[in-house]
Each structure stands twice: as structure tokens, then as C-alpha cells.
Amino acid sequence: MASIRIGLVGVGKIVRDQHQPVIAANSDFELVATASPHSSLPGIASFRTLGELLSQGPEVDAVAVTSVSAVRDDIAREALAAGKAVFLEKRPCTTLSALDDLVATARSGKLALFASWHSRFAMQVEAARVWLARHPPERLEIEWREDVRCWHSSEDWIWERGGPGVFDPSVNAFSLLTHIAPTRIFLNEAELFVPANRQTPIAATLDMADHAGMPVTATLDWRAEDSQTWEIRARTQDGLLRLFDGGARLEIAGQALPDTEVGGKYFEYTGLYRRFAELVHARVLDVDERPLRLAADAFLIGRRTPVDPFPG
Amino acid sequence: MASIRIGLVGVGKIVRDQHQPVIAANSDFELVATASPHSSLPGIASFRTLGELLSQGPEVDAVAVTSVSAVRDDIAREALAAGKAVFLEKRPCTTLSALDDLVATARSGKLALFASWHSRFAMQVEAARVWLARHPPERLEIEWREDVRCWHSSEDWIWERGGPGVFDPSVNAFSLLTHIAPTRIFLNEAELFVPANRQTPIAATLDMADHAGMPVTATLDWRAEDSQTWEIRARTQDGLLRLFDGGARLEIAGQALPDTEVGGKYFEYTGLYRRFAELVHARVLDVDERPLRLAADAFLIGRRTPVDPFPG
């Protein structure tokens, strides 16, 4: 089968660190062009915008949208309108209505569309999902604490309109939760802690449940100065499951599971591009809106509590 | 066909004004019981809760959930779990994740579920929808202005966590917009005007568009002291369409359309219960989440601007 000619829209650190080496190592794909106003990759045809790539560049079959999230909706729409398969970095869209529009457009054009929740392809996620399917949890807890000054220094967009605040990293937790939980989860209450000088929360707590009333809680905090924690705990009758380091490590009833490393340091993106190749060949969609919907629900019903201004 | 034995959960003004007389006039239904902690209807078996109605009351086939919206999610879930068809007043749920859960539960149980956007059954809505399908709009404008002191005096819940603020009436506008617009609409920007002493907005402006870039705007305001406006305008090449009084009146290119009154003062609810009967007999769903999703998107990406405190 002919390889999939792919263009990258947005050329930042994650493209150099992950997308480019993973595409190079996957015989399903051939990276033929990039589009970015400021950046390019050595040896790859570069254009300033997707529009220029499409009109002047080499033919592409697919586009991976890795630009900053505020412009991703429009770029994905433009790519689908041009009949291209689309790979979207997480969060796939700014809004649920935009995502719904992309889904409808891709369906009607029989185009592949992939909302790539990268955390789901972390090393131990599948093992956790399979184990929980057999050992129903009695309680689920998300603890997602990191230092925003370390991970998002000088990124003001994250605090502004449309910026998700602490829900930017936390949507990774939601993508894991909705994937490994054996039942549907919905939000009952949320509290959003918003710095007095910002639009979006620096921390949040969520009370969720499934249909049977199983409690699911989330503690999200961007003010963690020492240890950084990306952990989901499931309490079951057969012991505690801990999925931590964002899905890279797993412990069940005190026993650490051995690494199942296949893709080395490219583990997540290797899996993502394998999945995207399947979607392109089958011309189908893999779009799960649930992680974004949980965040939207928290903004919809969450009580806002002002906290100390965040210096910026 | 045997009539549908129905119970009403929540007995307030809208039940006395609309649900009860409309059910009485519809031979598809028989009102057999109510559940409410404080109220009842003369001559109808009454219980304090849905649980008591289900365990001690007469058999029911369907439940209409007309209680205050904060408890509607749980009541609908309980009714579906008991195998009953469910009619939900608008807003169908507090959150999108709760609505998704109800939909999945109803589907798996082959139960009828109706998210009853009552404005869609207003007198001139169908005429507006049909006309716009033939005369594509170049611009759509929502103007929804009312005096909250007139319509929601002493209703503090509307300002609190999970309360929608001005989006409570405006979701009616969104239910009309998404129904009569011939294309899919998504949100680009929103500004939410929040009283300094409240959690939820007293006014909002929304910038939306369809896939082709047609502008769609909404001006929502709860501070209108004189004239009350519930209007959608569509600018087309064949003139201006004005759907106003919340869907009850229609003007196209300056010509008022004659009333098509069938159900008299019960017009909207007559149509709603006819539709619900169809759904119950066919055991299918009619749930459109788009109006609620637009509100959720506005809360998700809207910029919050503080305004004068609202006395309460």
C-alpha cells in the first residue's frame, strides 16, 4: 500500500521531539511538508500556512494539526474542506460545537479524523483498563498536581479566553479516566479556583459519579512546587490500582507492573501514528469528546472561588 | 391502543397551566399520579417522591419530569432505571455528561426519552424553518432581552452553582436557532457579564458561525426594564425573516404571517405531548443536546467581565 503523504501544521518542540522521529520510523507515512509562520524542519518543504501548503506544496493525503490550540479548530476545518485526513493533537478543539462540526464534516466526506488523546497510548494504560474491566472499582480518584511555572512559563494564552487554565493538563487525566473506567462517568459538582487577575482556574476539585453512584473525584492543581503528580487511583475489592506518571507506570495491590516498553521514548506517539494509519486506510473517525465534555461541564456548573493573583 | 399512564414529578405553575390540561385533552395519555414534596393536583393520587410513587402508587408507563432543574438529572435517572419512558422539561440536564448518561441508559433499555425544547413547538417555528431551508441566511441574530426581576424574582437558585443565569431563558433561543438554521452553528467567542456578587451571568454576547463562515450573533440580557424581546432575525437575499415572541410570531420581508393556531393557549405543550406519545409508542429517543452544548461552550471559552452587583 502506498505510504500516506503527511503535512505537519505547526512546528514546535513536540514536533521535533515526537512527531518527526515517529513519522520517520513508520513506513506507513512519508513527511512531505510543514506549515508554520516561523519554523521549519531541515530537508522538508516548508510553507507559512496550510493554505500555502495546499495550493503550492506537494500533494498530501493527511494533515497533523500540532499548532497552538486556539487556531486548531480553523486549521482542521480547512484541512477537512480540502479533503485531507486529519490528526488533531489534544485538546482536539476549543469548543464542543466546533468538534461536532469537524466530526460531521469528516463523516460526510468519508475522511479520517483522529482526536489523539496521547495519554491513552502511555505504556501501562491498556493493562490498567483491562484489569479494571475485571475488578470493578468502588472509588476512583484523580490527583493531577504540577507547577505551572515549570510547564507553562510565559504562556499567557493558557490563562486567557478560551485558554483552559489547569484543565489543559487535566484533560489528559480525563482522557485516561474515561478510557479505563468500566462505566460512564458524569459530573455532579465542581469548584474552580481562579486567580483574581486571571480568567481561568489555577486549581479545581470535581465530584463525579457513575450511574450506580460510584464516587469519582479529581484534585487538579497547578501550584505544586515540589513533587509533580499525575496519578489515577482505583480502589477495588482486590486492592488498590495506581496508574501514575500520566499512564507510564502501574501498581496493583502494591505490586509494580514491569515496563512493557515497545516504542522507547516515543512510546505514546508511536501508538498514535499506528492508530492514525489504520483510520486513514479505513477512512473512519476516532473522536471521543468525553474528556473535553467533562471540562466543559466543570466550567458550566463549577462554583468559582477567587484565589491569590498569579504573577505573570 | 391503550393509553399511556403517566406520572408527573414536580407540581408547579407550569404543570397546572400546561401539563395537566394538555394531558387531559390528549387521549393518548392518562394522568394517574403526581410526586412532589409540597404540592398535589385535585383528584390525582399524590406522593412525595418518585420513589414513593413507583413503590406505592398506581402503575405508570411514563414520567414527565417538571421539577426544578437542579434535581432533574437524578429523577430522570431513577425513572429510566425503573423502566419508564421519560419526558424532560428544558434544560434536560444540568450537564452534558449527565445527558449523555441518560441517552445511553434509555437506548440500552429501549425506553422513550424526550428532551422537550418547548420553544420549538411554538406557533410559527416550523414555517420559519421551512422558509430558511429554501432561503439560506447570510446572517443570523438572536436578541433575547427580559427583566429577570419580572420572570425570576426571588429565585436564587438561578444565580448559584449549576444555575445558568441568563442562559436559562436563552437556551430557548438556542433551541430555536439550532432547529431553524439550515447549517450547523458553532461558537467562536463569548463575553459573559457577571454581577460582582453572583456566580452566573446576567448578560452575554456570543459570536458564532457556520461552516461557511456565516455570522451568527446573540445578545442576551436580563436587565431589560421596559420592552421584553425574544427574537431571532435572519437576513437573506429575499429579505429579513423575524421570528419573535419566542417563536409565536413570524414576519418575512415585512409581511406578518397569519396565526396558525391549533392548540390555542396550550399550543406548545399540545405539540410536545403529541411528540412524546409518538416516542413512547415507538420506544425511541428525541434528544438534541445542541442548545445545551452552545451554553456549555459559552461558559467554557467565555471571557468574564464583572458588572454591577445584582440585589437579591
Coordinates of C-alpha atoms in Angstrom, one line a residue:
Chain A
M1 CA 0.0 0.0 0.0
A2 CA 1.3 3.4 -0.9
S3 CA 2.5 5.4 2.1
I4 CA 0.4 8.3 3.4
R5 CA 1.9 11.6 2.4
I6 CA 1.5 13.8 5.5
G7 CA 2.0 17.5 6.2
L8 CA 2.5 19.0 9.7
V9 CA 0.8 22.2 10.6
G10 CA 2.7 23.8 13.5
V11 CA 6.3 23.2 14.0
G12 CA 7.2 23.3 17.7
K13 CA 9.1 21.3 20.3
I14 CA 6.6 18.4 20.3
V15 CA 7.0 18.1 16.5
R16 CA 10.8 17.9 16.7
D17 CA 10.8 15.6 19.8
Q18 CA 8.0 13.3 18.8
H19 CA 6.1 13.7 15.5
Q20 CA 9.1 13.9 13.2
P21 CA 11.1 10.9 14.5
V22 CA 8.0 8.8 14.9
I23 CA 6.8 9.5 11.4
A24 CA 10.3 8.8 10.1
A25 CA 10.2 5.4 11.8
N26 CA 6.7 4.5 10.5
S27 CA 6.7 3.1 6.9
D28 CA 3.0 3.9 6.6
F29 CA 3.9 7.6 6.4
E30 CA 6.0 10.0 4.4
L31 CA 6.5 13.5 5.8
V32 CA 6.4 15.8 2.8
A33 CA 5.8 19.3 4.1
T34 CA 5.3 21.6 7.1
A35 CA 3.4 24.8 7.5
S36 CA 4.3 27.3 10.2
P37 CA 4.8 31.1 10.1
H38 CA 8.1 30.9 11.9
S39 CA 9.6 27.4 11.9
S40 CA 10.6 24.6 9.5
L41 CA 12.3 21.3 9.6
P42 CA 15.6 20.6 7.8
G43 CA 15.1 18.9 4.4
I44 CA 11.3 19.2 4.4
A45 CA 9.4 21.6 2.2
S46 CA 8.1 24.4 4.3
F47 CA 5.2 26.8 3.9
R48 CA 3.9 29.6 6.1
T49 CA 0.3 28.5 6.2
L50 CA -1.8 25.4 5.5
G51 CA -3.4 27.4 2.7
E52 CA 0.0 27.9 1.0
L53 CA 1.0 24.3 1.6
L54 CA -2.3 23.1 -0.1
S55 CA -2.1 25.4 -3.0
Q56 CA 1.7 25.5 -3.7
G57 CA 3.1 22.4 -1.9
P58 CA 3.5 18.8 -2.8
E59 CA 0.3 16.7 -2.7
V60 CA -0.6 15.5 0.8
D61 CA -3.1 12.8 1.9
A62 CA -3.2 13.8 5.6
V63 CA -2.5 16.7 7.9
A64 CA -1.4 16.6 11.5
V65 CA -2.5 19.7 13.4
T66 CA 0.0 20.5 16.1
S67 CA -0.3 24.2 16.2
V68 CA -1.4 26.1 19.4
S69 CA -4.9 25.1 20.3
A70 CA -6.5 28.5 19.8
V71 CA -6.1 28.1 16.0
R72 CA -6.5 24.4 15.7
D73 CA -10.3 24.4 15.0
D74 CA -9.9 26.6 11.9
I75 CA -6.9 24.7 10.6
A76 CA -8.7 21.3 11.0
R77 CA -11.7 22.7 9.2
E78 CA -9.6 24.0 6.3
A79 CA -7.8 20.6 6.0
L80 CA -11.1 18.6 6.0
A81 CA -12.6 21.0 3.5
A82 CA -9.6 20.2 1.2
G83 CA -10.4 16.5 1.6
K84 CA -7.5 15.6 3.8
A85 CA -7.4 13.1 6.7
V86 CA -6.7 15.0 10.0
F87 CA -4.8 14.1 13.1
L88 CA -5.5 16.5 15.9
E89 CA -3.3 16.9 19.0
K90 CA -5.2 17.1 22.3
R91 CA -7.4 19.1 23.1
P92 CA -8.9 18.5 19.7
C93 CA -11.0 21.7 19.7
T94 CA -11.6 24.8 21.8
T95 CA -15.3 24.0 21.9
L96 CA -17.6 21.0 21.7
S97 CA -19.7 22.7 19.0
A98 CA -16.5 23.0 16.8
L99 CA -15.6 19.4 17.4
D100 CA -19.2 18.3 16.5
D101 CA -18.8 20.3 13.2
L102 CA -15.5 18.6 12.4
V103 CA -17.0 15.2 13.1
A104 CA -20.0 15.9 10.8
T105 CA -17.7 17.2 8.0
A106 CA -15.3 14.3 8.2
R107 CA -18.2 11.8 8.2
S108 CA -19.9 13.3 5.2
G109 CA -16.6 13.4 3.3
K110 CA -15.6 9.9 4.4
L111 CA -12.4 11.4 5.8
A112 CA -10.3 10.0 8.6
L113 CA -10.4 12.2 11.7
F114 CA -8.4 11.4 14.8
A115 CA -8.7 13.2 18.2
S116 CA -5.4 11.9 19.5
W117 CA -5.6 11.7 23.3
H118 CA -1.9 10.9 23.7
S119 CA -2.1 9.9 27.3
R120 CA -4.2 6.9 26.3
F121 CA -1.2 5.5 24.5
A122 CA 1.1 5.7 27.5
M123 CA 2.8 2.4 28.5
Q124 CA 0.5 1.0 31.2
V125 CA -2.9 2.3 30.2
E126 CA -4.1 -0.8 28.4
A127 CA -3.1 -3.0 31.3
A128 CA -5.0 -0.8 33.7
R129 CA -8.1 -0.7 31.5
V130 CA -8.2 -4.5 31.2
W131 CA -7.7 -5.1 34.9
L132 CA -10.4 -2.6 35.9
A133 CA -12.8 -4.3 33.5
R134 CA -12.5 -7.5 35.6
H135 CA -12.2 -5.8 39.0
P136 CA -14.9 -3.1 39.2
P137 CA -13.7 0.0 41.1
E138 CA -15.5 1.1 44.2
R139 CA -14.0 4.5 44.0
L140 CA -11.8 6.4 41.5
E141 CA -9.5 9.3 42.4
I142 CA -7.6 11.7 40.1
E143 CA -4.7 13.6 41.5
W144 CA -3.1 15.9 39.0
R145 CA -0.7 18.4 40.5
E146 CA 2.1 20.2 38.7
D147 CA 3.9 23.5 38.8
V148 CA 2.6 25.8 36.1
R149 CA 5.7 27.9 36.3
C150 CA 7.7 24.9 35.3
W151 CA 5.5 23.6 32.4
H152 CA 3.9 26.7 31.0
S153 CA 6.2 29.6 31.9
S154 CA 5.5 32.7 29.8
E155 CA 2.5 31.0 28.1
D156 CA -0.1 33.7 28.7
W157 CA -2.7 32.2 26.3
I158 CA -3.4 29.5 28.8
W159 CA -4.9 32.0 31.2
E160 CA -7.0 33.9 28.6
R161 CA -10.3 33.5 27.0
G162 CA -10.6 30.0 25.5
G163 CA -7.5 29.0 27.4
P164 CA -8.3 26.1 29.7
G165 CA -6.2 27.0 32.7
V166 CA -5.5 24.0 34.8
F167 CA -7.8 22.0 32.6
D168 CA -5.1 21.9 29.9
P169 CA -3.0 19.2 31.7
S170 CA -6.1 17.8 33.4
V171 CA -7.8 16.9 30.2
N172 CA -5.1 14.2 29.9
A173 CA -6.4 12.8 33.2
F174 CA -9.9 12.9 31.9
S175 CA -8.8 11.1 28.7
L176 CA -7.4 8.4 30.9
L177 CA -10.3 8.3 33.3
T178 CA -13.0 7.9 30.6
H179 CA -10.8 5.3 28.9
I180 CA -10.0 3.0 31.8
A181 CA -13.2 3.4 33.8
P182 CA -15.6 0.5 33.0
T183 CA -18.7 2.7 33.4
R184 CA -19.8 6.1 32.2
I185 CA -18.8 9.0 34.4
F186 CA -20.7 12.3 34.9
L187 CA -20.0 15.4 36.8
N188 CA -22.1 16.4 39.9
E189 CA -20.2 19.3 41.3
A190 CA -17.1 21.3 40.7
E191 CA -15.2 24.1 42.4
L192 CA -12.9 26.3 40.3
F193 CA -10.1 28.3 42.0
V194 CA -9.4 31.3 39.8
P195 CA -6.6 33.8 40.4
A196 CA -8.0 37.3 41.0
N197 CA -6.1 38.6 37.9
R198 CA -6.9 35.7 35.5
Q199 CA -9.9 34.3 33.6
T200 CA -9.3 30.6 34.0
P201 CA -8.7 28.3 37.1
I202 CA -5.3 27.5 38.6
A203 CA -6.9 24.6 40.5
A204 CA -10.1 22.7 40.7
T205 CA -11.9 19.9 42.5
L206 CA -14.5 17.8 40.8
D207 CA -17.1 15.4 42.3
M208 CA -18.2 12.9 39.7
A209 CA -20.1 9.5 39.8
D210 CA -21.1 6.7 37.6
H211 CA -24.7 5.6 37.1
A212 CA -24.5 3.3 40.1
G213 CA -23.3 6.1 42.3
M214 CA -19.6 5.1 42.5
P215 CA -17.7 8.2 43.6
V216 CA -15.1 9.7 41.3
T217 CA -13.1 12.6 42.5
A218 CA -10.5 14.8 40.9
T219 CA -8.0 17.2 42.5
L220 CA -6.3 19.4 40.0
D221 CA -3.7 21.9 41.0
W222 CA -1.1 24.0 39.1
R223 CA 0.5 25.3 42.3
A224 CA 2.5 22.1 43.2
E225 CA 6.0 23.4 43.8
D226 CA 7.8 20.2 44.8
S227 CA 6.6 16.8 43.7
Q228 CA 4.7 16.6 40.4
T229 CA 1.8 14.1 40.5
W230 CA -0.2 12.7 37.6
E231 CA -2.0 9.8 39.1
I232 CA -5.3 7.9 39.0
R233 CA -6.2 5.6 41.8
A234 CA -8.9 2.9 41.7
R235 CA -10.0 1.3 44.9
T236 CA -11.3 -2.2 44.3
Q237 CA -12.2 -5.3 46.4
D238 CA -9.0 -6.8 45.1
G239 CA -6.8 -3.9 46.2
L240 CA -5.6 -0.6 45.0
L241 CA -4.7 0.1 41.4
R242 CA -2.4 3.1 40.9
L243 CA -1.8 4.4 37.4
F244 CA 0.8 7.1 37.7
D245 CA 3.3 9.3 35.8
G246 CA 0.5 10.0 33.4
G247 CA -0.1 6.4 32.5
A248 CA 3.6 5.3 32.2
R249 CA 3.6 3.3 35.4
L250 CA 1.2 0.9 37.1
E251 CA 1.0 -0.7 40.5
I252 CA -1.7 -3.1 41.5
A253 CA -2.2 -4.2 45.1
G254 CA 1.3 -2.9 45.9
Q255 CA 3.0 -4.8 43.0
A256 CA 4.6 -2.7 40.3
L257 CA 4.0 -4.0 36.8
P258 CA 7.0 -4.4 34.6
D259 CA 7.6 -1.9 31.8
T260 CA 6.0 -3.0 28.6
E261 CA 8.2 -0.6 26.6
V262 CA 7.9 -1.1 22.9
G263 CA 8.4 2.3 21.4
G264 CA 11.1 3.6 23.8
K265 CA 11.0 7.3 24.4
Y266 CA 8.5 7.6 21.5
F267 CA 6.0 5.2 23.1
E268 CA 2.9 7.4 23.1
Y269 CA 3.4 8.9 19.6
T270 CA 4.3 5.5 18.0
G271 CA 0.9 4.2 19.1
L272 CA -0.8 7.4 18.0
Y273 CA 0.6 7.2 14.5
R274 CA -0.1 3.5 14.2
R275 CA -3.7 4.2 15.1
F276 CA -3.9 7.2 12.7
A277 CA -2.6 5.0 9.8
E278 CA -5.5 2.5 10.5
L279 CA -8.0 5.3 10.4
V280 CA -6.6 6.8 7.2
H281 CA -6.7 3.4 5.4
A282 CA -10.2 2.7 6.6
R283 CA -11.4 6.3 6.1
V284 CA -13.1 6.4 9.5
L285 CA -13.1 8.5 12.7
D286 CA -11.8 8.0 16.2
V287 CA -13.1 11.0 18.1
D288 CA -14.0 10.8 21.7
E289 CA -15.4 14.0 23.1
R290 CA -15.8 12.8 26.7
P291 CA -12.6 14.3 28.1
L292 CA -13.4 17.7 26.7
R293 CA -17.0 17.4 27.8
L294 CA -16.1 16.8 31.4
A295 CA -14.0 20.0 31.3
A296 CA -16.9 21.9 29.7
D297 CA -19.3 20.6 32.3
A298 CA -16.9 21.8 35.1
F299 CA -16.9 25.3 33.6
L300 CA -20.7 25.1 33.1
I301 CA -21.7 24.3 36.7
G302 CA -18.5 24.9 38.7
R303 CA -18.5 27.4 41.6
R304 CA -15.8 30.0 41.1
T305 CA -13.7 30.9 44.1
P306 CA -11.2 33.7 43.8
V307 CA -7.7 32.9 45.0
D308 CA -4.4 34.9 45.1
P309 CA -3.4 36.6 41.9
F310 CA -1.0 34.6 39.8
P311 CA 2.0 36.8 38.8
G312 CA 2.6 37.0 35.1
Chain B
M1 CA -54.0 1.3 21.7
A2 CA -54.1 1.5 25.5
S3 CA -53.4 5.0 26.8
I4 CA -50.1 5.9 28.3
R5 CA -50.3 6.0 32.1
I6 CA -48.2 9.0 33.1
G7 CA -46.9 10.4 36.4
L8 CA -45.8 14.0 36.9
V9 CA -42.7 14.6 39.1
G10 CA -42.8 18.2 40.3
V11 CA -46.1 20.1 40.6
G12 CA -45.7 23.8 40.0
K13 CA -47.3 26.6 38.0
I14 CA -46.3 25.1 34.6
V15 CA -47.9 21.8 35.5
R16 CA -51.2 23.5 36.4
D17 CA -51.1 25.9 33.5
Q18 CA -50.0 23.5 30.8
H19 CA -49.1 19.9 31.5
Q20 CA -52.4 19.0 33.3
P21 CA -54.9 20.5 30.8
V22 CA -52.9 19.3 27.8
I23 CA -52.7 15.7 29.1
A24 CA -56.4 15.8 29.9
A25 CA -57.1 16.8 26.3
N26 CA -54.9 14.1 24.8
S27 CA -56.5 10.6 24.6
D28 CA -53.0 9.1 24.3
F29 CA -52.4 9.8 28.0
E30 CA -54.0 9.2 31.3
L31 CA -52.6 11.2 34.3
V32 CA -52.5 8.8 37.2
A33 CA -50.2 10.2 39.8
T34 CA -48.0 13.1 40.9
A35 CA -44.9 13.3 43.0
S36 CA -43.9 16.4 44.9
P37 CA -42.9 17.1 48.5
H38 CA -45.3 20.1 48.8
S39 CA -48.0 20.1 46.1
S40 CA -50.6 17.9 44.5
L41 CA -53.4 18.1 42.0
P42 CA -57.1 17.7 43.0
G43 CA -58.3 14.2 42.3
I44 CA -54.9 12.7 41.3
A45 CA -53.0 10.3 43.6
S46 CA -50.1 12.2 45.1
F47 CA -46.8 11.0 46.5
R48 CA -43.9 12.9 48.0
T49 CA -41.2 11.5 45.8
L50 CA -40.8 9.5 42.6
G51 CA -39.6 6.6 44.7
E52 CA -42.8 6.5 46.7
L53 CA -44.9 6.9 43.5
L54 CA -43.0 3.9 41.9
S55 CA -43.2 1.7 45.0
Q56 CA -46.7 2.5 46.4
G57 CA -48.6 4.2 43.6
P58 CA -50.6 3.1 40.6
E59 CA -48.6 1.6 37.7
V60 CA -47.2 4.2 35.3
D61 CA -45.7 3.8 31.8
A62 CA -44.1 7.2 31.6
V63 CA -42.9 10.0 33.8
A64 CA -42.8 13.7 33.0
V65 CA -40.0 15.5 34.9
T66 CA -41.1 19.0 35.6
S67 CA -39.2 19.6 38.9
V68 CA -36.6 22.4 39.4
S69 CA -33.7 21.7 37.1
A70 CA -31.1 21.0 39.8
V71 CA -32.7 17.7 40.7
R72 CA -34.0 16.7 37.3
D73 CA -30.9 14.7 36.4
D74 CA -31.3 12.3 39.3
I75 CA -35.1 12.0 38.9
A76 CA -34.8 11.2 35.2
R77 CA -32.1 8.6 36.0
E78 CA -34.3 7.0 38.6
A79 CA -37.3 6.9 36.2
L80 CA -35.3 5.2 33.5
A81 CA -33.8 2.8 35.9
A82 CA -37.4 1.7 36.7
G83 CA -38.1 1.2 33.0
K84 CA -40.3 4.2 32.5
A85 CA -40.4 6.5 29.4
V86 CA -39.2 10.0 30.3
F87 CA -40.3 13.5 29.2
L88 CA -37.8 16.1 30.4
E89 CA -38.7 19.8 30.6
K90 CA -35.9 22.1 29.1
R91 CA -33.0 22.3 30.1
P92 CA -33.0 18.5 30.1
C93 CA -30.0 18.2 32.4
T94 CA -27.5 20.3 34.3
T95 CA -24.6 18.9 32.4
L96 CA -23.8 17.3 29.1
S97 CA -22.2 14.3 30.7
A98 CA -25.5 13.6 32.7
L99 CA -27.5 13.9 29.5
D100 CA -25.2 11.5 27.7
D101 CA -25.7 9.1 30.5
L102 CA -29.5 9.3 30.3
V103 CA -29.3 8.8 26.5
A104 CA -27.2 5.7 26.9
T105 CA -29.4 4.3 29.6
A106 CA -32.6 4.9 27.5
R107 CA -31.1 3.4 24.4
S108 CA -29.9 0.3 26.2
G109 CA -33.3 -0.2 27.8
K110 CA -35.2 0.7 24.6
L111 CA -37.1 3.4 26.5
A112 CA -38.5 6.6 25.1
L113 CA -36.6 9.7 26.2
F114 CA -37.7 13.2 25.2
A115 CA -35.7 16.4 25.7
S116 CA -38.6 18.7 25.2
W117 CA -37.4 22.0 23.9
H118 CA -40.8 23.6 24.2
S119 CA -40.0 26.7 22.1
R120 CA -39.6 24.5 19.1
F121 CA -43.3 23.8 19.2
A122 CA -44.3 27.5 19.2
M123 CA -46.7 28.5 16.5
Q124 CA -44.5 29.9 13.7
V125 CA -41.3 27.9 14.2
E126 CA -42.0 25.3 11.6
A127 CA -42.9 28.0 9.0
A128 CA -39.6 29.8 9.8
R129 CA -37.6 26.6 9.5
V130 CA -39.1 25.6 6.1
W131 CA -38.6 29.1 4.7
L132 CA -34.9 29.3 5.8
A133 CA -34.3 25.9 4.2
R134 CA -35.2 27.5 0.9
H135 CA -33.7 31.0 1.5
P136 CA -30.3 30.5 3.1
P137 CA -29.5 33.2 5.6
E138 CA -26.5 35.4 5.2
R139 CA -26.6 36.4 8.9
L140 CA -28.5 35.3 11.9
E141 CA -29.1 37.4 15.0
I142 CA -30.5 36.4 18.4
E143 CA -31.9 39.2 20.6
W144 CA -33.2 37.9 23.9
R145 CA -33.8 40.6 26.5
E146 CA -36.0 40.3 29.5
D147 CA -36.3 41.6 33.0
V148 CA -35.1 39.0 35.5
R149 CA -36.9 40.7 38.3
C150 CA -40.2 40.1 36.4
W151 CA -39.6 36.5 35.4
H152 CA -37.4 35.1 38.2
S153 CA -38.0 37.2 41.2
S154 CA -36.8 35.5 44.4
E155 CA -35.4 32.5 42.5
D156 CA -31.9 32.5 44.0
W157 CA -31.0 29.1 42.5
I158 CA -30.7 30.6 39.1
W159 CA -27.6 32.6 40.2
E160 CA -25.9 29.8 42.0
R161 CA -23.7 26.9 41.2
G162 CA -25.3 24.9 38.3
G163 CA -27.7 27.7 37.8
P164 CA -27.5 29.0 34.3
G165 CA -28.1 32.7 34.9
V166 CA -29.2 34.4 31.7
F167 CA -28.7 31.2 29.8
D168 CA -31.8 29.8 31.4
P169 CA -34.1 31.8 29.1
S170 CA -31.5 31.9 26.3
V171 CA -31.4 28.2 25.9
N172 CA -34.8 28.6 24.4
A173 CA -33.3 30.9 21.8
F174 CA -30.5 28.3 21.2
S175 CA -33.2 25.6 20.8
L176 CA -34.8 27.7 18.1
L177 CA -31.6 28.7 16.4
T178 CA -30.3 25.2 16.1
H179 CA -33.7 24.0 14.8
I180 CA -34.4 26.6 12.2
A181 CA -30.8 27.3 10.9
P182 CA -30.2 25.2 7.8
T183 CA -26.5 24.7 8.7
R184 CA -24.5 23.7 11.8
I185 CA -23.6 26.5 14.2
F186 CA -20.6 26.7 16.4
L187 CA -19.3 29.2 18.9
N188 CA -16.2 31.4 18.3
E189 CA -16.2 33.9 21.1
A190 CA -18.4 34.8 24.1
E191 CA -18.4 37.5 26.7
L192 CA -20.2 36.8 30.0
F193 CA -21.3 39.8 32.2
V194 CA -21.3 38.5 35.8
P195 CA -22.7 40.6 38.7
A196 CA -19.9 41.1 41.2
N197 CA -22.0 39.3 43.9
R198 CA -23.1 36.3 41.7
Q199 CA -21.7 33.2 40.1
T200 CA -23.5 33.3 36.8
P201 CA -24.0 35.9 34.1
I202 CA -26.8 38.5 33.9
A203 CA -26.0 39.1 30.3
A204 CA -23.8 37.7 27.5
T205 CA -22.8 38.3 23.9
L206 CA -21.9 35.4 21.6
D207 CA -20.1 35.3 18.3
M208 CA -20.9 32.2 16.3
A209 CA -20.6 31.0 12.7
D210 CA -21.5 28.1 10.5
H211 CA -19.0 26.1 8.5
A212 CA -19.1 28.6 5.6
G213 CA -18.4 31.5 7.9
M214 CA -21.9 32.9 8.1
P215 CA -22.0 35.2 11.1
V216 CA -24.4 34.3 13.9
T217 CA -24.6 36.6 16.9
A218 CA -26.5 36.6 20.2
T219 CA -27.3 39.4 22.6
L220 CA -28.7 38.0 25.8
D221 CA -29.7 40.4 28.6
W222 CA -31.6 40.0 31.8
R223 CA -31.6 43.7 32.6
A224 CA -34.3 44.9 30.1
E225 CA -36.6 47.0 32.2
D226 CA -39.1 48.1 29.5
S227 CA -39.7 46.1 26.4
Q228 CA -39.2 42.3 26.5
T229 CA -37.6 40.9 23.4
W230 CA -37.4 37.2 22.3
E231 CA -36.5 37.5 18.7
I232 CA -34.4 35.8 16.0
R233 CA -33.6 37.6 12.8
A234 CA -32.4 36.0 9.6
R235 CA -31.0 38.3 6.8
T236 CA -31.4 36.7 3.4
Q237 CA -31.2 37.7 -0.2
D238 CA -35.0 37.6 -0.2
G239 CA -35.5 39.9 2.7
L240 CA -35.5 39.8 6.5
L241 CA -37.1 37.0 8.4
R242 CA -38.1 37.9 12.0
L243 CA -39.3 35.1 14.4
F244 CA -40.4 36.8 17.5
D245 CA -42.3 36.5 20.8
G246 CA -40.2 33.3 21.3
G247 CA -41.5 31.7 18.1
A248 CA -45.1 32.7 18.3
R249 CA -45.0 35.3 15.6
L250 CA -43.3 35.5 12.2
E251 CA -42.6 38.2 9.7
I252 CA -40.9 37.7 6.4
A253 CA -39.8 40.7 4.2
G254 CA -42.2 42.9 6.2
Q255 CA -45.2 40.7 5.9
A256 CA -46.7 39.2 9.1
L257 CA -47.6 35.6 8.7
P258 CA -51.2 34.7 9.9
D259 CA -51.5 32.7 13.1
T260 CA -51.6 29.0 12.5
E261 CA -53.1 28.5 15.9
V262 CA -54.2 24.9 16.5
G263 CA -53.8 24.2 20.2
G264 CA -54.9 27.6 21.4
K265 CA -53.2 28.8 24.6
Y266 CA -51.8 25.3 25.0
F267 CA -50.1 25.3 21.6
E268 CA -46.5 24.4 22.6
Y269 CA -47.4 21.8 25.1
T270 CA -50.0 20.2 22.8
G271 CA -47.3 19.6 20.3
L272 CA -44.9 18.4 22.9
Y273 CA -47.2 15.7 24.2
R274 CA -48.2 14.6 20.7
R275 CA -44.5 14.1 20.0
F276 CA -43.9 12.3 23.3
A277 CA -46.7 9.9 22.6
E278 CA -45.0 9.0 19.3
L279 CA -41.8 8.4 21.1
V280 CA -43.4 6.2 23.7
H281 CA -45.2 4.1 21.2
A282 CA -42.0 3.7 19.1
R283 CA -39.8 3.3 22.2
V284 CA -37.2 5.8 20.7
L285 CA -35.4 8.9 21.7
D286 CA -35.7 12.6 20.7
V287 CA -32.8 14.2 22.5
D288 CA -30.9 17.2 20.9
E289 CA -28.1 18.3 23.0
R290 CA -27.1 21.2 20.8
P291 CA -28.8 24.0 22.7
L292 CA -27.2 23.0 26.0
R293 CA -23.9 22.5 24.2
L294 CA -23.8 26.1 23.0
A295 CA -24.4 27.3 26.5
A296 CA -21.6 25.0 27.8
D297 CA -19.3 26.2 25.1
A298 CA -20.0 29.8 26.2
F299 CA -19.1 29.0 29.8
L300 CA -16.0 27.1 28.6
I301 CA -14.5 29.8 26.5
G302 CA -16.3 33.0 27.5
R303 CA -14.4 35.9 28.9
R304 CA -16.0 37.0 32.2
T305 CA -16.5 40.7 32.8
P306 CA -17.7 41.8 36.2
V307 CA -20.7 44.2 36.3
D308 CA -22.7 45.9 39.0
P309 CA -23.9 43.6 41.8
F310 CA -27.4 42.3 41.4
P311 CA -29.5 42.9 44.5
G312 CA -31.0 39.8 46.0

